[in-house]
Amino acid sequence: MTPLPAPTDLTLEEKVSLTSGAGFWRTEAIERVGIPSIVLTDGPHGVRKQRAGADGIGDSEPATCFPPAVALGCSWDPALVARVGAAIGAEAAAQDVAVLLGPGINIKRTPLCGRTFEYFSEDPVVSGVLGAAMVSGIQSRGVGASLKHFAANNQETDRMRVSADIDARPLREIYLRAFAHVVREAQPWTVMCSYNRINGVYTARDPWLLTTVLREEWGFDGVVVSDWGAADDRPASLVAGLDLAMPGPTRAGDAAILAAVEAGTLAAQRVDEAAGRVLRLIERAGGRGADPVDQDAHHALAREAAGRSIVLLRNDGDLLPLRPDTSIAVIGAFAVEPRYQGGGSSKINPTRLDTALDEIRALATGTVTYHPGDPLDDAVAAASAADVAVVFLGLPAAAESEGYDRDGIDLPAAQLALLDAVRLANPRTVVVLSNGGVVALPFAEDVPALLEGWLLGQACGGAVADVLFGVVNPSAKLTETIPRRLQDTPAYLDFPGEHGHVRYGEGLFVGYRWYDARDLDVAFPFGHGLSYTTFHYGDASAAVDDAGGIAVEVSVTNTGAVAGREVVQVYTGVRDSAVTRAPRECKAFVSVPLEPGETREIRLTVRREDLAYWDIRVDGWVVEAGTYTIEVAASSRDVRASLSVDVAGDDIGLPLTRMSSIGEVLAHPVAGPALAEAMASAMPDAGSTAGMMPEGVDVARMLDGIPIQRAIVFAAAGGADVDPAMIDALLEAADRPAD
Ligand code: BGC
């Protein structure tokens, strides 16, 4: 495509027009100078391009519905996620879509969030790595991704107004970390700001978020686009760093921008900058091809990805996989009317739809009967007559959706009652779940086999059949904890907030960080997932690498009879940390294919930046010096090797001041010994309890926390001869670099 004109070739009005949409899904064209309009559309797990002339979001062009992030994330496989992304990118290009609105990488703070099906994980490293893979895949086809929803959009209740009130450490370490990773590693063409506020400020108008953090700290050079309708104060958004307000146009918004430029409250240069970025986006999008899509190949990929997303939670007595000649009673309407994606803007019009019943019949050689499981229905009798009952349970579509949150995590009572009756009639019962957010599993220990199928996209039925019969050996693991009770969940007391504010009171302790710190029992832990084979973890080692991170090596052997994949996870912790920390945090992972009997030496890298915590004293990332525990694990609660490594810390050069505590000064290599000496001569009795302190007090520990300036007051009042100037000299000397 020929280069587009520069912003300098455009009038101010034309530039302003580029900073908002032309209708719901397009940017403005400027025909005078040959600037075309481009299409942005949802996302994230397929292309939802509204049909020409359609008036609802439900009426879109057919596209492959891949497994939503809740499922695909459980593959823990960036290569697979990138392949799905590339297929979505190819379909977008074929439909003349320039920007695909996804992936969504918000953290699953509470299982009640109605939209958790669109997100990958409760963990920021997992979300960041998989989100980056999705962006790279989409963009490999010359189509831009839109990383969303930036940021802290962790609930749907009041999502357009609520302020997520978050302390600096969880904001940085949990909620922004994944975004930083994706921006740095995959350079998405666009980032979509969210609707909500963070600590009182709308993200669409937040210069700290959109400019200081996103551009200046992380180096983002693309377009910041608003979530649909989030930029309702266009001048304020432009000032903050938002480039493209969608949808549009808003004539009043354009007029307000022109008036602000006229009044000098908005620099014309900021309009140039935003328009320039939109022009660059249009230019970039001009490079995409539009090859026809091989729909069969994409359906096959959707089936492969769905099979890699199903988590085998339980398989007692190796009930699964089923032999093809097993007689099966298939029970539950989801077997014929699958729930395979969530509601709202991400809802794809699939190119086709497999049902589990058809696909089970296609693979089975024994008798297969089907019963919806309605009252009076003969499901229970059929279960007792069959070798195995396969019961499909799940949430009704309206129970979870964009735009509102869930009321609870229980499956419908009628389904639980049906399951009870079926498993009593035939203990060889397999449960297959369809749900976008986690559900309570009170029956987990009462059924021998349990598959978490999440929402698996249009090839759901084939993928479930593949796993049931062992055509696919399950290898997915949970990217979120399945709790025993809603009351155990981290945000239980701080959700959904009130009067426009939701306080993230659990702080850093999101997901497994919470359950581990509180030592709470869970139904199934983060990282858990079984296979039809077994894996042995051999020798493991860990050492600091050249970049200051940690290189971890472990050998893993497939000790069973069939090929499989193992998701190896690495968790870190810090012994005796000076800051609040979760017992373990996932910092690296890999999905490894292994033939029966095969052993592989696996190397994983914990990046130094992922070891860092956010230090509020310096407003920056700091790696604490200390002994780090390195756990090589099959799940967050199945640690196979525990190692430790001494890591050198970052020198943050905090100066000692008169408000430094005695303990802090004593710990200083220069000032410490000098202060100890001064204390010994000024207060010879400080170590005893005589006089100043009541019986039974550890004086040294009490003194430890007293700021030096206050200690001077106490010492002087006690008759000691302390010269404050001498203390100042000592503190200054401590902070002078050695000659
Ligand atoms: C959603 C976004 C979506 C946009 C466009 C918004 O309501 O929050 O995720 O991309 O609509 O459909």
mmCIF file with all atom_site columns, N, CA and C in Angstrom, residues 79-99:
data_model
loop_
_atom_site.group_PDB
_atom_site.id
_atom_site.type_symbol
_atom_site.label_atom_id
_atom_site.label_alt_id
_atom_site.label_comp_id
_atom_site.label_asym_id
_atom_site.label_entity_id
_atom_site.label_seq_id
_atom_site.pdbx_PDB_ins_code
_atom_site.Cartn_x
_atom_site.Cartn_y
_atom_site.Cartn_z
_atom_site.occupancy
_atom_site.B_iso_or_equiv
_atom_site.pdbx_formal_charge
_atom_site.auth_seq_id
_atom_site.auth_comp_id
_atom_site.auth_asym_id
_atom_site.auth_atom_id
_atom_site.pdbx_PDB_model_num
ATOM 1  N N  . ALA A 1 79 ? 2.834   -22.398 22.516 1.00 0.00 ? 79 ALA A N  1
ATOM 2  C CA . ALA A 1 79 ? 2.918   -22.726 21.083 1.00 0.00 ? 79 ALA A CA 1
ATOM 3  C C  . ALA A 1 79 ? 1.525   -23.036 20.531 1.00 0.00 ? 79 ALA A C  1
ATOM 4  N N  . LEU A 1 80 ? 0.734   -23.767 21.300 1.00 0.00 ? 80 LEU A N  1
ATOM 5  C CA . LEU A 1 80 ? -0.635  -24.083 20.869 1.00 0.00 ? 80 LEU A CA 1
ATOM 6  C C  . LEU A 1 80 ? -1.478  -22.805 20.822 1.00 0.00 ? 80 LEU A C  1
ATOM 7  N N  . VAL A 1 81 ? -1.333  -21.976 21.853 1.00 0.00 ? 81 VAL A N  1
ATOM 8  C CA . VAL A 1 81 ? -2.099  -20.727 21.899 1.00 0.00 ? 81 VAL A CA 1
ATOM 9  C C  . VAL A 1 81 ? -1.734  -19.847 20.696 1.00 0.00 ? 81 VAL A C  1
ATOM 10 N N  . ALA A 1 82 ? -0.456  -19.825 20.339 1.00 0.00 ? 82 ALA A N  1
ATOM 11 C CA . ALA A 1 82 ? -0.032  -19.009 19.189 1.00 0.00 ? 82 ALA A CA 1
ATOM 12 C C  . ALA A 1 82 ? -0.614  -19.567 17.887 1.00 0.00 ? 82 ALA A C  1
ATOM 13 N N  . ARG A 1 83 ? -0.703  -20.887 17.779 1.00 0.00 ? 83 ARG A N  1
ATOM 14 C CA . ARG A 1 83 ? -1.305  -21.471 16.565 1.00 0.00 ? 83 ARG A CA 1
ATOM 15 C C  . ARG A 1 83 ? -2.778  -21.088 16.461 1.00 0.00 ? 83 ARG A C  1
ATOM 16 N N  . VAL A 1 84 ? -3.468  -21.125 17.585 1.00 0.00 ? 84 VAL A N  1
ATOM 17 C CA . VAL A 1 84 ? -4.878  -20.702 17.571 1.00 0.00 ? 84 VAL A CA 1
ATOM 18 C C  . VAL A 1 84 ? -4.955  -19.215 17.208 1.00 0.00 ? 84 VAL A C  1
ATOM 19 N N  . GLY A 1 85 ? -4.064  -18.423 17.798 1.00 0.00 ? 85 GLY A N  1
ATOM 20 C CA . GLY A 1 85 ? -4.044  -16.984 17.486 1.00 0.00 ? 85 GLY A CA 1
ATOM 21 C C  . GLY A 1 85 ? -3.820  -16.751 16.000 1.00 0.00 ? 85 GLY A C  1
ATOM 22 N N  . ALA A 1 86 ? -2.895  -17.508 15.410 1.00 0.00 ? 86 ALA A N  1
ATOM 23 C CA . ALA A 1 86 ? -2.597  -17.330 13.983 1.00 0.00 ? 86 ALA A CA 1
ATOM 24 C C  . ALA A 1 86 ? -3.817  -17.694 13.135 1.00 0.00 ? 86 ALA A C  1
ATOM 25 N N  . ALA A 1 87 ? -4.534  -18.730 13.550 1.00 0.00 ? 87 ALA A N  1
ATOM 26 C CA . ALA A 1 87 ? -5.734  -19.121 12.793 1.00 0.00 ? 87 ALA A CA 1
ATOM 27 C C  . ALA A 1 87 ? -6.803  -18.028 12.902 1.00 0.00 ? 87 ALA A C  1
ATOM 28 N N  . ILE A 1 88 ? -6.945  -17.458 14.096 1.00 0.00 ? 88 ILE A N  1
ATOM 29 C CA . ILE A 1 88 ? -7.922  -16.366 14.262 1.00 0.00 ? 88 ILE A CA 1
ATOM 30 C C  . ILE A 1 88 ? -7.479  -15.167 13.418 1.00 0.00 ? 88 ILE A C  1
ATOM 31 N N  . GLY A 1 89 ? -6.169  -14.894 13.434 1.00 0.00 ? 89 GLY A N  1
ATOM 32 C CA . GLY A 1 89 ? -5.644  -13.787 12.620 1.00 0.00 ? 89 GLY A CA 1
ATOM 33 C C  . GLY A 1 89 ? -5.937  -14.014 11.141 1.00 0.00 ? 89 GLY A C  1
ATOM 34 N N  . ALA A 1 90 ? -5.765  -15.247 10.691 1.00 0.00 ? 90 ALA A N  1
ATOM 35 C CA . ALA A 1 90 ? -6.008  -15.543 9.273  1.00 0.00 ? 90 ALA A CA 1
ATOM 36 C C  . ALA A 1 90 ? -7.486  -15.347 8.928  1.00 0.00 ? 90 ALA A C  1
ATOM 37 N N  . GLU A 1 91 ? -8.372  -15.761 9.841  1.00 0.00 ? 91 GLU A N  1
ATOM 38 C CA . GLU A 1 91 ? -9.810  -15.567 9.576  1.00 0.00 ? 91 GLU A CA 1
ATOM 39 C C  . GLU A 1 91 ? -10.169 -14.087 9.599  1.00 0.00 ? 91 GLU A C  1
ATOM 40 N N  . ALA A 1 92 ? -9.515  -13.350 10.501 1.00 0.00 ? 92 ALA A N  1
ATOM 41 C CA . ALA A 1 92 ? -9.768  -11.900 10.554 1.00 0.00 ? 92 ALA A CA 1
ATOM 42 C C  . ALA A 1 92 ? -9.342  -11.264 9.236  1.00 0.00 ? 92 ALA A C  1
ATOM 43 N N  . ALA A 1 93 ? -8.143  -11.624 8.781  1.00 0.00 ? 93 ALA A N  1
ATOM 44 C CA . ALA A 1 93 ? -7.650  -11.047 7.522  1.00 0.00 ? 93 ALA A CA 1
ATOM 45 C C  . ALA A 1 93 ? -8.600  -11.381 6.373  1.00 0.00 ? 93 ALA A C  1
ATOM 46 N N  . ALA A 1 94 ? -9.056  -12.618 6.342  1.00 0.00 ? 94 ALA A N  1
ATOM 47 C CA . ALA A 1 94 ? -9.954  -13.035 5.257  1.00 0.00 ? 94 ALA A CA 1
ATOM 48 C C  . ALA A 1 94 ? -11.269 -12.263 5.290  1.00 0.00 ? 94 ALA A C  1
ATOM 49 N N  . GLN A 1 95 ? -11.638 -11.795 6.486  1.00 0.00 ? 95 GLN A N  1
ATOM 50 C CA . GLN A 1 95 ? -12.893 -11.025 6.593  1.00 0.00 ? 95 GLN A CA 1
ATOM 51 C C  . GLN A 1 95 ? -12.632 -9.524  6.572  1.00 0.00 ? 95 GLN A C  1
ATOM 52 N N  . ASP A 1 96 ? -11.435 -9.142  6.172  1.00 0.00 ? 96 ASP A N  1
ATOM 53 C CA . ASP A 1 96 ? -11.065 -7.727  6.069  1.00 0.00 ? 96 ASP A CA 1
ATOM 54 C C  . ASP A 1 96 ? -11.093 -7.013  7.422  1.00 0.00 ? 96 ASP A C  1
ATOM 55 N N  . VAL A 1 97 ? -10.723 -7.750  8.453  1.00 0.00 ? 97 VAL A N  1
ATOM 56 C CA . VAL A 1 97 ? -10.647 -7.157  9.789  1.00 0.00 ? 97 VAL A CA 1
ATOM 57 C C  . VAL A 1 97 ? -9.193  -6.784  10.062 1.00 0.00 ? 97 VAL A C  1
ATOM 58 N N  . ALA A 1 98 ? -8.970  -5.558  10.501 1.00 0.00 ? 98 ALA A N  1
ATOM 59 C CA . ALA A 1 98 ? -7.599  -5.087  10.731 1.00 0.00 ? 98 ALA A CA 1
ATOM 60 C C  . ALA A 1 98 ? -7.139  -5.327  12.157 1.00 0.00 ? 98 ALA A C  1
ATOM 61 N N  . VAL A 1 99 ? -8.082  -5.245  13.101 1.00 0.00 ? 99 VAL A N  1
ATOM 62 C CA . VAL A 1 99 ? -7.726  -5.413  14.519 1.00 0.00 ? 99 VAL A CA 1
ATOM 63 C C  . VAL A 1 99 ? -8.748  -6.327  15.171 1.00 0.00 ? 99 VAL A C  1
#
